[in-house]
Short mmCIF file of C-alpha atoms and ligand atoms in Angstrom, two decimals:
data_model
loop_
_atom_site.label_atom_id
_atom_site.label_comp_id
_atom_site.label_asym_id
_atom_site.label_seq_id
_atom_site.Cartn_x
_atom_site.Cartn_y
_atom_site.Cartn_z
CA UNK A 248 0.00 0.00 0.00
CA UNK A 249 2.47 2.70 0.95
CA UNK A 250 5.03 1.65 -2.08
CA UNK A 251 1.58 2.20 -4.56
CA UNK A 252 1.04 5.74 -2.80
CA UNK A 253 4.63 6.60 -3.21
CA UNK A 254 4.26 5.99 -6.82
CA UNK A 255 1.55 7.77 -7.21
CA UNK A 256 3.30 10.30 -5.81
CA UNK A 257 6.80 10.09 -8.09
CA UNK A 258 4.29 10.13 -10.34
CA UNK A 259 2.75 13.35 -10.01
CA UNK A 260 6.07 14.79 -9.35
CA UNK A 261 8.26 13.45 -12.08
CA UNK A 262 5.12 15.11 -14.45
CA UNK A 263 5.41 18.96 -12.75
CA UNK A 264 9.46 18.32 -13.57
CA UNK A 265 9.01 17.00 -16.79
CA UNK A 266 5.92 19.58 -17.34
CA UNK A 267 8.09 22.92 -16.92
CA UNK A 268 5.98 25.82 -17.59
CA UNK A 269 5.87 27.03 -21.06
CA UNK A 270 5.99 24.08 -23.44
CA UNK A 271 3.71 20.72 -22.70
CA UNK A 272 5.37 17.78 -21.27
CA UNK A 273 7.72 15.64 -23.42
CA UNK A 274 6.14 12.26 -24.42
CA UNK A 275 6.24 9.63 -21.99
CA UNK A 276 4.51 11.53 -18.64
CA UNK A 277 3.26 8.45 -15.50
CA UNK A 278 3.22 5.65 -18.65
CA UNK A 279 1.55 8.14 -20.93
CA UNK A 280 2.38 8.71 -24.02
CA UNK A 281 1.91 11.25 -27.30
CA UNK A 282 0.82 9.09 -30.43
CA UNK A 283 0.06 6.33 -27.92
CA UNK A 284 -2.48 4.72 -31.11
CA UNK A 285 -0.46 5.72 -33.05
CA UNK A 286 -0.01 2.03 -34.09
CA UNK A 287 -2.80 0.31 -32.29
CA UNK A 288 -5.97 2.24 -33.50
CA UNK A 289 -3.97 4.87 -35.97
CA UNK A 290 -7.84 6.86 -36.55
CA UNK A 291 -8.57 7.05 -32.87
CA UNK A 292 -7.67 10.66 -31.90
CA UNK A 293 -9.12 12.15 -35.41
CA UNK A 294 -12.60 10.21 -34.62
CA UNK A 295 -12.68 11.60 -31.45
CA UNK A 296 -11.73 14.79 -32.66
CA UNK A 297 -14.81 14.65 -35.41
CA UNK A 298 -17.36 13.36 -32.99
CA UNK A 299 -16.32 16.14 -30.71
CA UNK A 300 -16.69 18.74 -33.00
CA UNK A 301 -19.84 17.61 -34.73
CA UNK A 302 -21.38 18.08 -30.88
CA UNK A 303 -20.29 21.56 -30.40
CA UNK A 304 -21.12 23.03 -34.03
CA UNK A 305 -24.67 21.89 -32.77
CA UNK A 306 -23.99 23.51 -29.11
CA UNK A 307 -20.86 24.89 -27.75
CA UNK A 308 -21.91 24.18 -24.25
CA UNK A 309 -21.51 20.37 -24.94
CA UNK A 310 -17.50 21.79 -25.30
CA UNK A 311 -17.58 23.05 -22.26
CA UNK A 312 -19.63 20.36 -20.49
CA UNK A 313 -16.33 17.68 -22.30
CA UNK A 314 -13.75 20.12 -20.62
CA UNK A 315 -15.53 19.71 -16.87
CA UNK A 316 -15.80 16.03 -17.69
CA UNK A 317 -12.20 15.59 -17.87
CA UNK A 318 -11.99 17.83 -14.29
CA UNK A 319 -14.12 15.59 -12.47
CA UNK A 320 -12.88 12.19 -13.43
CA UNK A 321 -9.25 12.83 -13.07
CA UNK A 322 -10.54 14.24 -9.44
CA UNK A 323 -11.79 11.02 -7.95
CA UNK A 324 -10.17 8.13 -9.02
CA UNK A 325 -7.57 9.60 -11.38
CA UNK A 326 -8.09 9.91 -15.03
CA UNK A 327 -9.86 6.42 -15.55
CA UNK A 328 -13.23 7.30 -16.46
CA UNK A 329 -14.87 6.35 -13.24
CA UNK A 330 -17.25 9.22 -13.60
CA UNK A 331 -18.75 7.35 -16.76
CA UNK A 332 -19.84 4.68 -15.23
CA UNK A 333 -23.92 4.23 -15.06
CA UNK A 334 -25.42 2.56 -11.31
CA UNK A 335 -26.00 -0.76 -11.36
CA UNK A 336 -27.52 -3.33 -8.53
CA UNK A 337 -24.34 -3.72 -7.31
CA UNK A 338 -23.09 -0.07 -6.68
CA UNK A 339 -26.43 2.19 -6.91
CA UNK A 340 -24.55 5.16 -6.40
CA UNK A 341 -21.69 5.74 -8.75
CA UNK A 342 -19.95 9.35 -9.02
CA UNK A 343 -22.13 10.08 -11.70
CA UNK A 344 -24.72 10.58 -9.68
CA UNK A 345 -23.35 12.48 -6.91
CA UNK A 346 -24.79 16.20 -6.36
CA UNK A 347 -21.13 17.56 -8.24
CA UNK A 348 -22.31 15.83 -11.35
CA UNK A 349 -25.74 15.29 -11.07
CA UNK A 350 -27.66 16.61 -13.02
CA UNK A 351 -24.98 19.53 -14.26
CA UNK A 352 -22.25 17.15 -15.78
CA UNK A 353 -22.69 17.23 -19.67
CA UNK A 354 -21.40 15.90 -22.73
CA UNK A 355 -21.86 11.59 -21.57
CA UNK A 356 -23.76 10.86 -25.26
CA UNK A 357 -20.65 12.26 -26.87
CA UNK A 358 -18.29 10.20 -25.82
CA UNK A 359 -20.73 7.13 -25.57
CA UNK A 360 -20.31 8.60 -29.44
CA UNK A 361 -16.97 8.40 -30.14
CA UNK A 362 -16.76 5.46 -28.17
CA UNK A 363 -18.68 3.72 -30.38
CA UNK A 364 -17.22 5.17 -33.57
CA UNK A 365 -13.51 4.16 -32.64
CA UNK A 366 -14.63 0.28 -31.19
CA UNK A 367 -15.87 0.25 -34.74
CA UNK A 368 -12.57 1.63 -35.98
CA UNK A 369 -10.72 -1.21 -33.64
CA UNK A 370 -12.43 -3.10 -31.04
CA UNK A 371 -10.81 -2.98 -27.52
CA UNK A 372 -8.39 -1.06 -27.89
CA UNK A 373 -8.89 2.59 -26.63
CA UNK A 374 -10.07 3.72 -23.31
CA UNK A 375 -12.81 5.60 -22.19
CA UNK A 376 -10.54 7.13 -20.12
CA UNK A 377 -8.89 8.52 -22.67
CA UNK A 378 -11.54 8.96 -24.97
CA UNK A 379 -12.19 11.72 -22.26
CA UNK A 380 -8.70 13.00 -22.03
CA UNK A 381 -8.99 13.46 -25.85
CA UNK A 382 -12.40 14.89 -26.02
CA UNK A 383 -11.61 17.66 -23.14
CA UNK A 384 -8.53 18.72 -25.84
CA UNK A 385 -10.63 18.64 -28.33
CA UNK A 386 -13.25 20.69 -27.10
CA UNK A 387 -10.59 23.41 -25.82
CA UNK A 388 -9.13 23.56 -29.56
CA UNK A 389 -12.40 24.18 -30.68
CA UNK A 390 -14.15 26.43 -28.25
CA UNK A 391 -10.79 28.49 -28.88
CA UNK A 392 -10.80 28.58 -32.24
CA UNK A 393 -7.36 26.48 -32.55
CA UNK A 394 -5.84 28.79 -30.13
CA UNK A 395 -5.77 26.60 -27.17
CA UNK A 396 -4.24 23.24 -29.31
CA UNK A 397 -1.89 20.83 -27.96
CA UNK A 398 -0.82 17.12 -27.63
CA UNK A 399 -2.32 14.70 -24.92
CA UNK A 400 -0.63 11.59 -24.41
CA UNK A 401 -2.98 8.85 -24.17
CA UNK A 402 -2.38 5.43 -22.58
CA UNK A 403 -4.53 5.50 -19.48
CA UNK A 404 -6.85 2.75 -18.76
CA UNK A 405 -10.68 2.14 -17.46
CA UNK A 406 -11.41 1.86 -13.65
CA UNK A 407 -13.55 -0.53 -12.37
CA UNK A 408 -14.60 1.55 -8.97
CA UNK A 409 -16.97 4.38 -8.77
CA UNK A 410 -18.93 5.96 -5.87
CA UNK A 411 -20.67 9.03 -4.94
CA UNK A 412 -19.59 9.70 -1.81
CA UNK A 413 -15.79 10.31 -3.11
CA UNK A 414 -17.03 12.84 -5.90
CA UNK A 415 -17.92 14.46 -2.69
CA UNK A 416 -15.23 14.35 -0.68
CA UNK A 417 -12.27 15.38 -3.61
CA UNK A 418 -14.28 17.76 -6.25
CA UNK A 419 -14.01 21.26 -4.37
CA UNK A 420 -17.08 23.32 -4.19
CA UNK A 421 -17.35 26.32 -5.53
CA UNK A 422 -18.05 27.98 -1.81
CA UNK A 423 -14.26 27.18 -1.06
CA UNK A 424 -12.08 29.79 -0.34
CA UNK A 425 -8.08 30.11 -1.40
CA UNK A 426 -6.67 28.02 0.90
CA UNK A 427 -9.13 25.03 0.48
CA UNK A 428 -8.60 25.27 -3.31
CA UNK A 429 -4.77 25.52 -2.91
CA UNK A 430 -5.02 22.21 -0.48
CA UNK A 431 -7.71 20.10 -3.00
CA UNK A 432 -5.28 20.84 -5.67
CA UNK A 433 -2.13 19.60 -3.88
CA UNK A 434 -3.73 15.95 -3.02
CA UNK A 435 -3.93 15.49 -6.60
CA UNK A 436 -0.10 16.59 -7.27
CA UNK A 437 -1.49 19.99 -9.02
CA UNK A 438 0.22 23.24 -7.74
CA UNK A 439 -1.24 26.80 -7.18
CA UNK A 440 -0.77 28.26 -10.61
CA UNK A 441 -2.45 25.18 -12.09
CA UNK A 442 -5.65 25.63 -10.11
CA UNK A 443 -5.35 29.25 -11.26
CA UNK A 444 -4.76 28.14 -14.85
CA UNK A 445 -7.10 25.51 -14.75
CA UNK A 446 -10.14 27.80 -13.14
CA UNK A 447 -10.23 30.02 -16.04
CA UNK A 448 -11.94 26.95 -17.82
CA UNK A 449 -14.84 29.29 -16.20
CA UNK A 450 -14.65 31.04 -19.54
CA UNK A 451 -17.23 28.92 -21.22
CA UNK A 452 -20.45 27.24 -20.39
CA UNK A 453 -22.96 27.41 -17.46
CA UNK A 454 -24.00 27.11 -14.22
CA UNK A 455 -27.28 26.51 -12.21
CA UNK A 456 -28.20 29.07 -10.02
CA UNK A 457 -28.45 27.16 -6.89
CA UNK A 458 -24.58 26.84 -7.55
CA UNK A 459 -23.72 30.35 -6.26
CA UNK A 460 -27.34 32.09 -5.56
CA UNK A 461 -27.00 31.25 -1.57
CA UNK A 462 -23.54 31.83 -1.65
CA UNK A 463 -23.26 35.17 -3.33
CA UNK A 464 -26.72 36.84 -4.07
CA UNK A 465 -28.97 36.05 -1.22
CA UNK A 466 -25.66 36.84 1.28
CA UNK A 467 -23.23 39.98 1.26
CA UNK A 468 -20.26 39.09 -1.48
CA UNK A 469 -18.14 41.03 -3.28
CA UNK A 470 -20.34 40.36 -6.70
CA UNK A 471 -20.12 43.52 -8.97
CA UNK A 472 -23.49 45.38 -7.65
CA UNK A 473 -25.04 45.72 -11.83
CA UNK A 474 -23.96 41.89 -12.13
CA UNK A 475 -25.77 40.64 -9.18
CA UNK A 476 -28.56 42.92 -10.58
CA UNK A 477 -28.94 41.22 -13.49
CA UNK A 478 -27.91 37.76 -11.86
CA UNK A 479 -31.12 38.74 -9.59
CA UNK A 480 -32.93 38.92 -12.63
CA UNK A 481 -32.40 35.57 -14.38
CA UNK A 482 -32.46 33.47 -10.89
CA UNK A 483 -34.87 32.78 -7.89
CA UNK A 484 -34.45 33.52 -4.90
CA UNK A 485 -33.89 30.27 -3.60
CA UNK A 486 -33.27 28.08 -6.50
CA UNK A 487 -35.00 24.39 -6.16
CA UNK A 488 -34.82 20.87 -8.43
CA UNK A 489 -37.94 22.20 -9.99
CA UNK A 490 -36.45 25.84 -10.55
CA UNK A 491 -33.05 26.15 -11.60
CA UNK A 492 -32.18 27.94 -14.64
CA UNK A 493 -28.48 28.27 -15.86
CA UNK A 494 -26.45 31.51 -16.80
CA UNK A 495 -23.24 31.99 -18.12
CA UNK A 496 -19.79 31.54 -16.53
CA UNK A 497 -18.22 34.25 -18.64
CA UNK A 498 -21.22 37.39 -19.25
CA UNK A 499 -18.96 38.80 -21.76
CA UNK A 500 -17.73 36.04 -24.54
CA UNK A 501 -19.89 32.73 -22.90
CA UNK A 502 -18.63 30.57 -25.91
CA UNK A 503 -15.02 31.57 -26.69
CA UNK A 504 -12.63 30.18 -25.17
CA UNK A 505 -10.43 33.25 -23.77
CA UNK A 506 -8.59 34.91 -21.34
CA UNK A 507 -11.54 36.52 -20.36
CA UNK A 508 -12.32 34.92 -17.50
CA UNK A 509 -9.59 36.55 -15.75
CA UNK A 510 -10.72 39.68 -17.03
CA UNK A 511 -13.90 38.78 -15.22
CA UNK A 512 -11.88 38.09 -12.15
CA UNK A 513 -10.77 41.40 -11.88
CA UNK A 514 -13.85 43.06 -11.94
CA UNK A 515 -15.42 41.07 -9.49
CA UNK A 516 -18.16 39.51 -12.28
CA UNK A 517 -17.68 35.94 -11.73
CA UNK A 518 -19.87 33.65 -9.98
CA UNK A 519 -18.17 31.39 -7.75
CA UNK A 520 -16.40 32.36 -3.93
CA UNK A 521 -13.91 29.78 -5.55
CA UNK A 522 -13.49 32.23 -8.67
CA UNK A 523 -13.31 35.16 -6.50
CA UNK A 524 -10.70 33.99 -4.25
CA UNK A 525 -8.13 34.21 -6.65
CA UNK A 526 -7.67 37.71 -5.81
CA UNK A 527 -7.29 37.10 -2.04
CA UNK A 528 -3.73 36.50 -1.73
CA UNK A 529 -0.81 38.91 -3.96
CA UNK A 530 0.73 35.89 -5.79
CA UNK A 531 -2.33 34.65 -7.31
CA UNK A 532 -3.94 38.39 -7.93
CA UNK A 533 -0.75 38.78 -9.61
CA UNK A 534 -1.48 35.67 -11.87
CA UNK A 535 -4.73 36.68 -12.71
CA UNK A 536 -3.53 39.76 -13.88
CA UNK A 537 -1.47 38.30 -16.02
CA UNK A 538 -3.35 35.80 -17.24
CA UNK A 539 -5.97 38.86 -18.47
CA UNK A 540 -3.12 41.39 -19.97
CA UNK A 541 -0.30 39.43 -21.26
CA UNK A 542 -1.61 37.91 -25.00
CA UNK A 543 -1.46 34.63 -25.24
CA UNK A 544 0.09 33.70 -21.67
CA UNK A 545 -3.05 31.71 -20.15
CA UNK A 546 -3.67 29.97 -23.63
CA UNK A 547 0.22 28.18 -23.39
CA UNK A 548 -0.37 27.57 -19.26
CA UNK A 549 -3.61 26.12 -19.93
CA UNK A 550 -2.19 23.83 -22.19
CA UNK A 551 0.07 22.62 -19.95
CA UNK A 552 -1.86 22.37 -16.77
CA UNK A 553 -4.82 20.61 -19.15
CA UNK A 554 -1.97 17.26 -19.56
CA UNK A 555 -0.62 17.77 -16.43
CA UNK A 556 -4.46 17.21 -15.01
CA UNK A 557 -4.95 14.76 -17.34
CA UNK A 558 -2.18 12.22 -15.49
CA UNK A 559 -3.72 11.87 -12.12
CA UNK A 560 -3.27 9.00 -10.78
CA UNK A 561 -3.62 7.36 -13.95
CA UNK A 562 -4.01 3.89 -14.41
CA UNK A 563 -1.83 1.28 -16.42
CA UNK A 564 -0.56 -2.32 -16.29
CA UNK A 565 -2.82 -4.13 -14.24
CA UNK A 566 -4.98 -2.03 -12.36
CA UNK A 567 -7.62 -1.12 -15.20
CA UNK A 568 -9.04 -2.23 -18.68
CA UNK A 569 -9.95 -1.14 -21.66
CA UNK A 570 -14.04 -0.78 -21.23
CA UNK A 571 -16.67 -2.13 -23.93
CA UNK A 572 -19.10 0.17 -23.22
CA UNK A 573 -18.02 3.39 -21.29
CA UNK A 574 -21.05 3.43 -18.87
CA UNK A 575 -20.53 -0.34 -17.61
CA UNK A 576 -16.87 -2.06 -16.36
CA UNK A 577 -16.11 -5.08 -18.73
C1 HEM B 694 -11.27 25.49 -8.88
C2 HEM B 694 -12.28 24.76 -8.47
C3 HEM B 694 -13.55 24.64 -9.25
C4 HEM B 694 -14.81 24.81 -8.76
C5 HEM B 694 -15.17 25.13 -7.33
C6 HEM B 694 -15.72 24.65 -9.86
C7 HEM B 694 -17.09 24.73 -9.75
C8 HEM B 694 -17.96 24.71 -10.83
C9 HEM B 694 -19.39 24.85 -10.74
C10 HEM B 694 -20.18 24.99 -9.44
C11 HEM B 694 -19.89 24.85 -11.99
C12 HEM B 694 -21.35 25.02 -12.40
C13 HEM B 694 -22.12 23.71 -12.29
C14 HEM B 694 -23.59 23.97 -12.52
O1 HEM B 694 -24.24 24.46 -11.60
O2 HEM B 694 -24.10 23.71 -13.63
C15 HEM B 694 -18.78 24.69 -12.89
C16 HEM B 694 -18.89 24.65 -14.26
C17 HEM B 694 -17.82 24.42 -15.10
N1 HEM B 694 -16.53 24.15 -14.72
FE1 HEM B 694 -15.75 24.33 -12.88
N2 HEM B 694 -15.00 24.39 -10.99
C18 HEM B 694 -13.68 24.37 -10.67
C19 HEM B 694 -12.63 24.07 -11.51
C20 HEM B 694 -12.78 23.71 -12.83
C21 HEM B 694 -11.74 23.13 -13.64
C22 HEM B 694 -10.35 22.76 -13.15
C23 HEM B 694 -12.26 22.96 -14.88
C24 HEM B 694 -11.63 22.36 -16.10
C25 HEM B 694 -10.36 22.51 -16.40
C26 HEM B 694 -13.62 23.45 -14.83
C27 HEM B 694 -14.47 23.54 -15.92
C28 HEM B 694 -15.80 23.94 -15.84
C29 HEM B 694 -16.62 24.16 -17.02
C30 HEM B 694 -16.15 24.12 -18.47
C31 HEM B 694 -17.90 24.45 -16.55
C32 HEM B 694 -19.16 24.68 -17.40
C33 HEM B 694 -19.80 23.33 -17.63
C34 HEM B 694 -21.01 23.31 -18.55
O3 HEM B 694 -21.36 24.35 -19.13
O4 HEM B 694 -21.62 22.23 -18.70
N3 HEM B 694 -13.91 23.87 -13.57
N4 HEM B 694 -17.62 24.61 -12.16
C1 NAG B 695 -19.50 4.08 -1.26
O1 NAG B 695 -19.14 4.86 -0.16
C2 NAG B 695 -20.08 4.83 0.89
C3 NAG B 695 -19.65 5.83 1.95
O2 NAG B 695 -18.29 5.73 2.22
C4 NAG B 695 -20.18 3.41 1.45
O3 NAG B 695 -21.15 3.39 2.47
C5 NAG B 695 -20.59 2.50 0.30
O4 NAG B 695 -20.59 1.18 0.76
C6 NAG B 695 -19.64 2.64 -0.87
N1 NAG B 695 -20.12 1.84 -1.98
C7 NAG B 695 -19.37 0.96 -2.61
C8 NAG B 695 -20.01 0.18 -3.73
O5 NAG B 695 -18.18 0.76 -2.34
C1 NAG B 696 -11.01 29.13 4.39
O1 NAG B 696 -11.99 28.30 4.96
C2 NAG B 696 -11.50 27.51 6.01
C3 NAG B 696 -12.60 26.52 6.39
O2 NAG B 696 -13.83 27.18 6.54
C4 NAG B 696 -11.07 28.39 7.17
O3 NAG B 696 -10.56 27.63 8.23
C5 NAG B 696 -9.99 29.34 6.64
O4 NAG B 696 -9.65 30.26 7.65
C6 NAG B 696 -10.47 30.09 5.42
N1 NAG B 696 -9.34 30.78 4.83
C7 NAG B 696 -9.42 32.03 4.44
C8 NAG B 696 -8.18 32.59 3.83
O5 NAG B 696 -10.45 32.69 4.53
#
């Protein structure tokens, strides 16, 4: 047990050396690998990449719901697809259903479509796991307009184990404050800067109101005043299952993927305590600053931080499988 967590751990560290800053991480990251069907399944990534983009001409939140995916199964688990499994008898409450995922998480038919379209291509060969890993690129390139591209390394395999109650306990909420965002980052080997990178995802898609409307608007915050006006106006006052509607992460360019966010950040129109607390301590202000002036700074971090979240506790060897069907272990 401890030699497996010390792995892990090498693991996770051996990627932030080999990760550097400004240019992704060199091939072979924790067993992954660039071009890793390269010879087994040579069509897989450009399948994915089709399915993927066929979704988001017909709705760019689908993007955006691929990018989260990717979040919240490398968060419990590691990257290994647990968050795609479907209940069964036997374990009624997989992550997939847990309040973190259910019902916001988005984007499941898409890869239950590539999936398909790439066991046609070769049967048994690529994971769901990183069929998501793929798909969460993918979706980044085009949400960005190709300005967010880059390689991930694929090699991860399926996990048989999924519950609930650990979506819980390792996706942060968004009521968490610096310091509990800094900490949920560092158990899974990700530093400050890459929770700071990795937040301004925030620049596309959605959220339910009952994801910030107790939080923010029906409690003092530090919400822009004319946002949480016209926040006020498109949610309840106390959202409920039956009355939830969804607004935009980023008011000023929902669907581009951009640097916005941290524009955003700055002037206090975000909706999250967890996006607002980036400005509550100088060295991540500072980041978010430069994330929103210099050109082109947050694409290349994002980049990295994107494969660099997409090796957690990845599985390989013996401890997974190549799923069948993405919603059900083999
Ligand atoms: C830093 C901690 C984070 C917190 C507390 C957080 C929280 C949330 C919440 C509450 C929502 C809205 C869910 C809803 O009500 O519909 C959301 C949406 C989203 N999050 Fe995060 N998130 C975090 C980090 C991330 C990361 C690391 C990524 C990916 C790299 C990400 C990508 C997204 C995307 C793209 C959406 C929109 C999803 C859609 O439109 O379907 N988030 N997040
Ligand atoms: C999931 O976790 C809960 C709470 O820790 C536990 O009661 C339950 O037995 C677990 N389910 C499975 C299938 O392991
Ligand atoms: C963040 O929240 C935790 C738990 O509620 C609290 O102990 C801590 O003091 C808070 N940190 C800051 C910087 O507000």
């Amino acid at each position: 047990m401890a030699s497996k967590v010390a792995a892990l751990l090498s693991c996770a560290l051996l990627v932030v050396a080999a990760a550097g800053y400004y240019t992704p991480p060199n091939p072979a990251t924790c067993g992954l690998k660039v071009g890793y069907y390269h010879d087994k399944c040579p069509a897989a990534e450009e399948i994915v990449k089709h399915v993927v983009g066929d979704a988001i001409f017909h709705n760019p939140g689908i993007g955006a719901g691929l990018i989260r995916m990717l979040f919240h199964d490398c968060f419990v688990e590691g990257c290994d697809g647990s968050v795609l499994l479907d209940p069964t008898p036997a374990n009624p409450q997989p992550e997939k259903l847990s309040p973190p995922n259910n019902p916001s998480l988005r984007g499941f038919e898409v890869i239950d479509a590539a999936k398909a379209a790439v066991e046609h291509a070769c049967p048994g060969i690529v994971s769901c796991a990183d069929i998501v890993a793929f798909a969460a690129r993918d979706a980044s390139f085009f949400l960005s307009s190709g300005r967010v591209g880059f390689d991930m390394p694929g090699g991860r395999l399926d996990g048989r184990f999924s519950n609930a109650s650990r979506a819980l306990a390792f996706l942060p909420p968004p009521v968490f404050n610096l310091s509990e965002l800094v900490s949920s980052f560092s158990t899974k080997g990700l530093a400050v800067e890459d929770m700071v990178v990795l937040s301004g995802a925030h620049t596309v898609g959605r959220s339910h109101c009952s994801s910030f409307v107790p939080d923010r608007l029906a409690v003092p915050s530090d919400i822009d005043p004319s946002f949480a006006a016209s926040l006020r106006r498109k949610c309840p006052a106390s959202p409920s299952s039956g009355d939830d509607p969804t607004v935009a992460l980023d008011v000023v360019t929902p669907d581009a993927m951009d640097s916005q966010y941290y524009r955003n950040v700055m002037a206090r129109r975000v909706l999250f305590t967890s996006d607002a607390s980036l400005l509550t301590s100088p060295a991540t202000a500072k980041m978010v600053s430069d994330n929103a002036n210099i050109p082109g700074w947050w694409e290349e971090k994002f980049k990295a931080a994107m494969v660099k979240m997409a090796s957690v506790e990845v599985k390989t060897g013996n401890q997974g499988e190549v799923r069948r069907n993405c919603r059900v272990a083999n």
